[in-house]
Coordinates of C-alpha atoms in Angstrom, one line a residue:
M1 CA -18.4 -17.2 32.2
S2 CA -18.5 -20.8 31.1
A3 CA -15.5 -23.0 32.2
L4 CA -16.0 -25.4 29.3
L5 CA -13.1 -25.2 26.9
P6 CA -13.4 -25.7 23.1
P7 CA -12.2 -29.1 21.8
G8 CA -8.9 -29.5 20.1
P9 CA -5.8 -31.6 19.6
E10 CA -3.3 -32.7 22.3
S11 CA -0.8 -29.9 23.0
K12 CA 2.8 -31.3 23.0
G13 CA 5.6 -29.9 25.2
I14 CA 7.0 -26.4 24.9
W15 CA 6.1 -26.1 21.2
G16 CA 2.5 -27.0 21.5
N17 CA 1.1 -27.7 18.1
L18 CA 3.7 -25.7 16.2
N19 CA 5.2 -28.6 14.4
E20 CA 1.9 -29.7 12.9
F21 CA 0.8 -26.1 12.1
A22 CA 3.9 -24.6 10.6
P23 CA 4.5 -26.8 7.5
N24 CA 1.1 -26.0 6.0
P25 CA -1.2 -23.8 8.1
P26 CA -4.3 -23.9 5.9
V27 CA -4.3 -27.7 5.6
Y28 CA -3.8 -28.1 9.3
L29 CA -6.6 -25.6 10.1
L30 CA -8.9 -27.3 7.7
K31 CA -8.2 -30.7 9.4
L32 CA -9.0 -29.1 12.8
A33 CA -12.3 -27.7 11.5
K34 CA -13.4 -31.1 10.1
T35 CA -12.3 -32.9 13.2
Y36 CA -13.5 -30.6 16.0
G37 CA -16.3 -28.6 14.5
P38 CA -17.3 -24.9 14.8
I39 CA -14.6 -23.9 17.3
S40 CA -11.3 -25.6 18.0
R41 CA -8.5 -24.8 20.3
F42 CA -4.7 -25.4 19.9
R43 CA -1.5 -23.9 21.3
I44 CA 1.7 -22.5 19.7
L45 CA 4.4 -21.9 22.3
N46 CA 2.7 -20.1 25.2
R47 CA -0.2 -18.7 23.2
H48 CA -3.7 -20.3 23.0
M49 CA -5.2 -20.1 19.5
Y50 CA -8.9 -20.6 18.5
L51 CA -10.2 -21.4 15.0
L52 CA -13.8 -20.3 14.3
T53 CA -15.9 -21.8 11.5
D54 CA -19.4 -21.1 12.7
P55 CA -21.0 -18.0 11.0
D56 CA -22.6 -16.8 14.2
M57 CA -19.3 -17.0 16.1
I58 CA -17.5 -15.2 13.2
R59 CA -20.1 -12.4 13.4
E60 CA -19.5 -12.2 17.2
V61 CA -15.8 -11.4 16.5
L62 CA -16.0 -9.3 13.4
V63 CA -19.2 -7.3 14.2
K64 CA -20.8 -7.6 17.7
Q65 CA -17.5 -7.6 19.7
Q66 CA -15.2 -6.0 17.1
E67 CA -14.2 -3.3 19.6
I68 CA -12.9 -6.0 21.9
F69 CA -11.1 -8.0 19.3
A70 CA -8.1 -6.0 18.1
K71 CA -5.4 -6.8 15.6
T72 CA -2.7 -8.9 17.2
P73 CA 0.6 -7.2 18.2
F74 CA 2.4 -9.5 15.9
D75 CA 0.5 -8.5 12.8
K76 CA 0.7 -4.8 13.7
E77 CA 4.5 -5.1 14.2
V78 CA 5.2 -7.0 11.0
L79 CA 2.8 -5.3 8.6
G80 CA 3.2 -1.9 10.3
R81 CA 6.9 -1.9 9.3
F82 CA 5.9 -1.1 5.7
L83 CA 2.2 -0.2 5.9
G84 CA 2.6 2.2 8.8
K85 CA -0.8 3.1 10.4
G86 CA -2.9 2.4 7.3
L87 CA -6.3 0.8 7.3
L88 CA -4.9 -2.7 7.4
T89 CA -3.0 -2.2 10.6
S90 CA -4.9 0.4 12.6
D91 CA -7.6 -0.3 15.2
G92 CA -10.3 1.3 17.2
E93 CA -11.4 5.0 16.9
F94 CA -8.4 5.9 14.7
H95 CA -9.4 3.1 12.2
K96 CA -13.0 4.4 12.1
Q97 CA -11.9 7.9 11.4
Q98 CA -9.5 6.8 8.7
R99 CA -12.0 4.6 7.0
K100 CA -14.4 7.5 6.8
L101 CA -11.7 9.6 5.2
V102 CA -10.7 7.0 2.6
Q103 CA -14.2 5.7 1.8
P104 CA -15.1 8.4 -0.8
A105 CA -12.2 7.3 -2.9
F106 CA -14.0 4.0 -3.4
H107 CA -17.5 5.2 -4.2
M108 CA -18.9 3.2 -7.1
K109 CA -19.1 6.2 -9.4
R110 CA -15.4 6.9 -8.8
I111 CA -14.1 3.4 -9.4
Q112 CA -16.3 2.9 -12.5
E113 CA -14.2 5.7 -14.1
Y114 CA -11.2 3.4 -14.0
A115 CA -12.7 0.6 -16.2
E116 CA -11.2 2.1 -19.4
V117 CA -7.7 2.2 -17.8
M118 CA -8.0 -1.5 -16.8
V119 CA -8.9 -2.6 -20.3
R120 CA -6.4 -0.4 -22.0
Y121 CA -3.5 -1.6 -20.0
T122 CA -4.6 -5.2 -20.5
D123 CA -4.8 -4.7 -24.3
R124 CA -1.4 -3.2 -24.3
M125 CA 0.0 -6.2 -22.4
L126 CA -1.6 -8.6 -24.9
G127 CA 0.0 -6.8 -27.8
G128 CA 3.3 -8.2 -26.6
W129 CA 2.2 -11.8 -26.3
R130 CA 2.7 -14.4 -29.1
D131 CA 1.1 -17.7 -29.8
G132 CA 3.1 -20.7 -28.4
E133 CA 5.2 -18.6 -25.9
V134 CA 5.7 -19.9 -22.4
R135 CA 5.2 -17.2 -19.8
R136 CA 5.0 -17.0 -16.0
L137 CA 1.4 -16.0 -15.7
D138 CA 1.7 -15.1 -12.0
E139 CA 4.4 -12.5 -12.9
E140 CA 2.4 -11.2 -15.9
M141 CA -0.7 -10.7 -13.8
M142 CA 1.3 -9.0 -11.0
A143 CA 3.0 -6.6 -13.4
L144 CA -0.4 -5.8 -15.1
T145 CA -2.2 -5.1 -11.9
M146 CA 0.7 -3.1 -10.6
F147 CA 0.6 -0.7 -13.5
I148 CA -3.2 -0.4 -13.2
V149 CA -3.1 0.4 -9.5
S150 CA -0.3 2.9 -10.2
K151 CA -2.4 4.7 -12.7
T152 CA -5.6 4.7 -10.7
L153 CA -3.9 5.4 -7.4
F154 CA -1.5 8.3 -8.3
D155 CA -2.1 8.8 -12.0
A156 CA 1.3 7.3 -13.0
D157 CA 1.3 6.3 -16.6
A158 CA 3.2 3.2 -17.5
E159 CA 5.2 5.1 -20.1
T160 CA 5.9 8.5 -18.5
M161 CA 6.5 7.2 -15.0
E162 CA 7.8 3.7 -15.7
R163 CA 10.9 4.2 -13.6
Q164 CA 9.0 5.3 -10.5
V165 CA 6.4 2.6 -10.9
Q166 CA 9.0 0.0 -11.3
A167 CA 10.9 1.3 -8.2
V168 CA 7.8 1.2 -6.1
G169 CA 6.9 -2.3 -7.3
E170 CA 10.4 -3.6 -6.6
A171 CA 10.4 -2.0 -3.1
M172 CA 7.0 -3.6 -2.4
D173 CA 8.4 -7.0 -3.3
V174 CA 11.3 -6.6 -0.9
V175 CA 9.2 -5.5 2.1
Q176 CA 6.6 -8.2 1.5
R177 CA 9.4 -10.9 1.2
S178 CA 10.7 -9.5 4.5
S179 CA 7.3 -9.8 6.1
N180 CA 6.8 -13.3 4.8
A181 CA 10.1 -14.3 6.4
D182 CA 8.8 -12.9 9.8
Y183 CA 5.5 -14.9 9.4
R184 CA 7.4 -18.1 8.5
R185 CA 9.7 -17.6 11.5
G186 CA 6.8 -16.9 13.9
F187 CA 8.2 -13.7 15.3
P188 CA 9.4 -10.4 13.9
M189 CA 13.2 -10.0 13.6
P190 CA 14.2 -7.0 15.9
N191 CA 14.6 -3.8 13.8
W192 CA 18.0 -3.0 15.3
L193 CA 19.7 -6.3 14.2
P194 CA 22.1 -5.6 11.2
T195 CA 20.7 -8.5 9.2
R196 CA 20.6 -8.5 5.4
N197 CA 16.8 -8.8 5.6
N198 CA 16.5 -5.7 7.8
R199 CA 18.9 -3.7 5.6
E200 CA 17.0 -4.5 2.4
R201 CA 13.6 -3.8 4.1
K202 CA 14.8 -0.4 5.4
Q203 CA 16.2 0.6 2.0
A204 CA 12.9 -0.5 0.3
A205 CA 10.9 1.5 2.9
K206 CA 13.0 4.5 2.1
V207 CA 12.3 4.1 -1.7
L208 CA 8.6 3.9 -1.0
A209 CA 8.7 7.0 1.2
D210 CA 10.9 9.0 -1.2
T211 CA 8.9 8.0 -4.4
L212 CA 5.3 8.2 -3.1
G213 CA 6.2 10.9 -0.6
G214 CA 7.6 13.0 -3.5
I215 CA 4.3 12.6 -5.4
I216 CA 2.4 13.6 -2.3
A217 CA 4.6 16.7 -1.7
E218 CA 4.3 17.7 -5.3
R219 CA 0.5 17.6 -5.1
R220 CA 0.5 19.6 -1.8
R221 CA 2.5 22.3 -3.6
E222 CA -0.3 22.9 -6.1
K223 CA -1.8 26.3 -5.4
T224 CA -5.3 25.1 -5.5
A225 CA -6.7 21.7 -4.7
V226 CA -6.9 19.7 -7.9
D227 CA -8.7 16.4 -8.5
H228 CA -6.4 14.5 -10.9
G229 CA -9.0 11.7 -11.2
D230 CA -7.0 9.3 -9.1
L231 CA -7.3 7.8 -5.6
L232 CA -4.5 10.0 -4.3
S233 CA -6.5 13.1 -5.1
M234 CA -9.4 11.8 -3.0
L235 CA -7.0 11.1 -0.1
L236 CA -5.5 14.6 -0.2
L237 CA -8.9 16.3 -0.5
A238 CA -10.6 14.2 2.2
Q239 CA -11.7 16.1 5.3
G240 CA -12.8 14.8 8.6
E241 CA -15.8 16.0 10.6
D242 CA -13.6 18.6 12.2
G243 CA -12.6 19.9 8.8
G244 CA -9.1 18.6 9.2
Q245 CA -7.1 16.7 6.5
M246 CA -4.8 13.7 6.7
S247 CA -1.2 14.4 7.4
D248 CA 1.3 13.6 4.6
Q249 CA 2.5 10.6 6.6
Q250 CA -1.0 9.3 7.0
V251 CA -1.7 9.8 3.2
L252 CA 1.6 7.9 2.6
D253 CA 0.6 5.0 4.9
E254 CA -2.8 4.7 3.2
A255 CA -1.3 5.0 -0.3
V256 CA 1.2 2.2 0.4
T257 CA -1.6 0.1 1.9
L258 CA -3.8 0.6 -1.2
F259 CA -0.9 -0.1 -3.5
A260 CA 0.0 -3.4 -1.8
A261 CA -3.6 -4.6 -1.5
G262 CA -4.7 -3.2 -4.8
H263 CA -2.6 -5.4 -7.0
E264 CA -1.8 -8.5 -4.8
T265 CA -5.4 -9.6 -4.4
T266 CA -6.5 -9.3 -8.1
S267 CA -3.3 -10.7 -9.6
N268 CA -3.4 -13.8 -7.4
A269 CA -7.2 -14.2 -8.1
L270 CA -6.5 -14.1 -11.8
T271 CA -3.5 -16.4 -11.6
W272 CA -5.6 -19.1 -9.8
A273 CA -8.5 -18.5 -12.3
W274 CA -6.2 -19.2 -15.3
Y275 CA -4.9 -22.3 -13.6
L276 CA -8.4 -23.6 -12.8
L277 CA -9.6 -22.9 -16.3
S278 CA -6.6 -24.8 -17.8
Q279 CA -7.7 -27.8 -15.8
H280 CA -11.4 -27.6 -16.6
P281 CA -11.9 -27.2 -20.4
E282 CA -15.7 -27.4 -20.1
V283 CA -15.7 -24.3 -17.9
E284 CA -13.2 -22.6 -20.2
A285 CA -15.5 -23.3 -23.2
R286 CA -18.5 -21.8 -21.5
L287 CA -16.5 -18.7 -20.5
H288 CA -15.3 -18.3 -24.2
E289 CA -18.9 -18.7 -25.4
E290 CA -20.1 -15.9 -23.1
V291 CA -17.2 -13.6 -23.8
D292 CA -17.4 -14.1 -27.6
G293 CA -21.2 -13.9 -27.7
T294 CA -21.4 -10.7 -25.6
L295 CA -18.4 -8.8 -27.0
N296 CA -18.3 -9.9 -30.7
G297 CA -14.6 -9.3 -30.7
R298 CA -14.5 -5.7 -29.3
L299 CA -12.9 -4.7 -26.1
P300 CA -15.2 -4.9 -23.0
T301 CA -16.5 -1.8 -21.3
L302 CA -18.0 -1.2 -17.9
H303 CA -21.5 -1.5 -19.4
D304 CA -20.8 -5.1 -20.6
L305 CA -20.3 -6.4 -17.0
P306 CA -24.0 -7.1 -16.4
N307 CA -24.0 -9.3 -19.6
L308 CA -20.9 -11.3 -18.4
P309 CA -22.5 -13.2 -15.4
Y310 CA -20.5 -16.4 -16.0
T311 CA -17.3 -14.5 -16.1
E312 CA -18.1 -13.1 -12.6
M313 CA -19.0 -16.6 -11.4
V314 CA -15.6 -17.9 -12.5
I315 CA -13.9 -15.2 -10.5
K316 CA -16.0 -15.8 -7.4
E317 CA -15.4 -19.6 -7.6
A318 CA -11.6 -19.0 -8.0
L319 CA -11.7 -16.8 -4.9
R320 CA -13.6 -19.5 -3.1
L321 CA -11.0 -22.2 -3.8
Y322 CA -7.9 -20.0 -3.5
P323 CA -8.7 -16.8 -1.6
P324 CA -5.7 -14.5 -1.7
A325 CA -6.4 -13.4 1.8
W326 CA -6.5 -17.0 3.0
M327 CA -6.4 -15.9 6.6
L328 CA -8.0 -12.8 8.1
N329 CA -5.5 -11.1 10.4
G330 CA -5.7 -12.7 13.8
R331 CA -7.8 -11.1 16.4
S332 CA -6.8 -10.8 20.1
P333 CA -9.3 -9.9 22.8
L334 CA -8.4 -6.9 24.9
T335 CA -10.3 -8.4 27.8
D336 CA -11.6 -11.8 28.8
T337 CA -14.8 -12.6 26.9
E338 CA -17.0 -15.4 25.5
V339 CA -17.7 -16.5 21.9
G340 CA -20.4 -19.1 21.3
G341 CA -20.5 -19.7 25.1
Y342 CA -16.8 -20.6 25.3
P343 CA -14.4 -18.5 27.3
I344 CA -11.7 -16.7 25.3
K345 CA -8.9 -15.3 27.5
K346 CA -7.4 -11.8 27.0
G347 CA -4.3 -12.0 24.8
S348 CA -5.2 -15.3 23.1
I349 CA -5.6 -15.3 19.3
V350 CA -8.7 -16.0 17.3
F351 CA -8.3 -17.2 13.6
I352 CA -10.9 -16.9 10.9
S353 CA -9.8 -18.5 7.6
P354 CA -11.6 -17.9 4.3
Y355 CA -9.7 -20.9 2.9
V356 CA -11.1 -23.2 5.6
M357 CA -14.6 -21.8 5.4
H358 CA -14.7 -22.2 1.7
R359 CA -13.7 -25.8 1.8
L360 CA -16.2 -27.1 4.4
P361 CA -18.7 -29.6 2.9
H362 CA -21.6 -28.4 5.1
Y363 CA -21.4 -25.0 3.4
F364 CA -20.3 -26.0 -0.1
D365 CA -21.2 -29.3 -1.7
E366 CA -18.1 -31.1 -3.1
P367 CA -16.0 -28.2 -1.9
E368 CA -12.8 -29.3 -3.8
A369 CA -14.6 -29.2 -7.1
F370 CA -14.4 -26.1 -9.4
R371 CA -18.0 -25.2 -10.1
P372 CA -18.7 -21.6 -11.0
E373 CA -22.4 -22.4 -11.1
R374 CA -22.4 -22.2 -7.3
F375 CA -22.5 -18.5 -7.7
T376 CA -25.7 -18.0 -9.7
P377 CA -27.7 -15.2 -8.1
E378 CA -30.2 -17.8 -6.7
L379 CA -27.7 -20.1 -5.1
E380 CA -25.5 -17.3 -3.8
K381 CA -28.5 -15.9 -1.9
E382 CA -28.8 -19.2 -0.1
L383 CA -25.3 -19.0 1.4
P384 CA -25.4 -18.0 5.1
R385 CA -23.7 -14.7 5.8
Y386 CA -20.1 -14.9 7.1
V387 CA -19.4 -18.2 5.1
Y388 CA -18.0 -16.7 1.9
L389 CA -15.3 -14.3 2.9
P390 CA -12.8 -13.5 0.1
F391 CA -12.8 -9.9 1.2
G392 CA -13.4 -10.4 4.9
A393 CA -16.7 -9.1 6.6
G394 CA -18.1 -6.6 9.0
P395 CA -16.9 -3.0 9.6
R396 CA -13.4 -4.0 8.4
V397 CA -14.5 -5.6 5.1
C398 CA -12.0 -4.8 2.3
I399 CA -12.6 -1.2 1.3
G400 CA -11.6 -2.0 -2.3
N401 CA -13.7 -5.1 -2.9
S402 CA -15.8 -3.5 -5.7
F403 CA -12.7 -2.2 -7.4
A404 CA -11.1 -5.6 -7.2
M405 CA -14.2 -7.5 -8.6
M406 CA -14.7 -5.0 -11.5
E407 CA -11.0 -5.2 -12.4
A408 CA -10.9 -9.0 -12.2
Q409 CA -14.0 -9.4 -14.4
L410 CA -12.8 -6.9 -17.0
L411 CA -9.2 -8.4 -17.2
L412 CA -10.5 -12.0 -17.4
A413 CA -12.9 -11.1 -20.2
T414 CA -10.3 -9.1 -22.2
I415 CA -7.6 -11.8 -22.0
A416 CA -10.0 -14.7 -22.6
Q417 CA -11.0 -13.2 -25.9
R418 CA -7.5 -13.5 -27.2
F419 CA -5.8 -16.3 -25.5
R420 CA -6.2 -19.6 -23.7
F421 CA -3.5 -21.2 -21.6
E422 CA -2.0 -24.7 -21.3
L423 CA -0.2 -25.7 -18.1
V424 CA 3.5 -26.5 -18.9
P425 CA 4.0 -30.2 -17.9
G426 CA 6.1 -31.1 -14.9
Q427 CA 4.9 -28.4 -12.6
E428 CA 3.4 -29.1 -9.2
V429 CA 1.0 -26.2 -8.6
V430 CA 0.5 -25.9 -4.9
P431 CA -0.6 -22.9 -2.7
N432 CA 2.1 -21.0 -0.8
P433 CA 0.3 -19.6 2.3
L434 CA 2.2 -16.5 3.2
I435 CA 0.6 -13.0 3.5
T436 CA -1.3 -13.9 0.4
L437 CA -2.0 -17.2 -1.3
S438 CA -0.1 -17.7 -4.5
P439 CA 1.4 -20.7 -6.4
R440 CA 4.5 -21.7 -4.5
D441 CA 6.7 -22.0 -7.6
G442 CA 4.8 -19.6 -9.9
L443 CA 2.6 -20.6 -12.8
R444 CA 4.3 -21.4 -16.2
M445 CA 1.7 -21.5 -19.0
R446 CA 1.9 -21.9 -22.8
L447 CA 0.0 -19.2 -24.6
V448 CA -2.5 -20.4 -27.2
A449 CA -3.9 -17.6 -29.4
R450 CA -7.6 -17.8 -30.2
E451 CA -8.8 -16.7 -33.6
A452 CA -9.3 -13.0 -33.8
E453 CA -12.9 -12.0 -34.4
P454 CA -13.4 -9.8 -37.5
I455 CA -14.8 -6.9 -35.5
Y456 CA -11.8 -6.9 -33.2
A457 CA -9.4 -7.0 -36.1
A458 CA -11.1 -4.1 -37.8
Q459 CA -11.2 -2.2 -34.5
K460 CA -7.4 -2.6 -34.1
E461 CA -6.7 -1.6 -37.7
L462 CA -8.7 1.6 -37.2
A463 CA -6.8 2.4 -34.0
Y464 CA -3.5 1.9 -35.7
A465 CA -4.6 4.1 -38.6
L466 CA -5.5 6.9 -36.2
G467 CA -2.1 6.6 -34.6
D468 CA -3.3 5.2 -31.2

């Protein structure tokens, strides 16, 4: 094994590089990558950290040596407190088995059935918006995607199960705030300490277990296995190679994981997309031209997506500049190993940051610029693998990436037909790098109604006449 250590900044005293890292981790890591190249080394307390920005090295960790590089104990502890042993926190053979069981729920034919739900819920939200209003778009997008994932995950209608959906959403907010506090602190608060944070988190975890567990138990009581057309049905019907099914606890862990990931990613992606569009009127105009020309005022359907390529490019470029999963969970080698010819000691932590990768000029020309044209099919093919990572890569790539992209494209097209947005003056819109990347102080926008197309107006009048 080579004795040559990767380059990196001077490590200072007992804290190492914590004081430089903690205030703004993505900015610090981007500076490291630009200064030291494809692999850099720094220290936080007694732990050595490595940042990788070379695609071949990233492939080493995520694919070739993925059995050696496990999730860090810190991530497992913090995220496991509310995600249990779901796909996001599990490792090794157990993760492989679980992924095989969950995968059928995300087959393309299955998720395509949810397109109508996504558009219908978005249209319902827009019915309550008014020209000139100021709204927190981050909150609006979060609420919308929460109701969509509730319907697609466990067939919970916004009207008939609003109380349960709201309870789950509020509980998720609490446990994620608690996890964010652990990440900011740099260590998990011991479970047994009687702190307010611990009390609130435990109560929220109980709400999740009682509400979602109740739905699971009700489904189990059905005399025959029934497919309700939701993701939960697929989890309950899934069978392993030995013919066995997931336990109720494992179904619960996967359901909570899918609920959390299923609305956080898309809502943040859309929030950043609206912000970027408000700052780039030429891109917004081209988006409107495509949406108006393709849809002619009617609501979009799944079959319209191939005819909305620029809409997809806008989403992909927003995900490049502001990837919600700005940092893939750290990987810690279970044994001494090498990456790119450099020694990586057992127990150290390897970071791979989509935020950093997406802002390096040798991969993306003028990386700070918002240019959806980067993602034409021709240019996208020229990107090296393991450079564009909004959903991760390798065997642990986000299992719901197709769901998220379809949802984002449909929601963007539906909303852009009816409204554009103006940033309320006086806001400083900066990323807040916690578990996901969201605007630190939210995103206050003024709604500007676009003129309704005649076909759309007629469509709505017909729907009202039929009592929809």
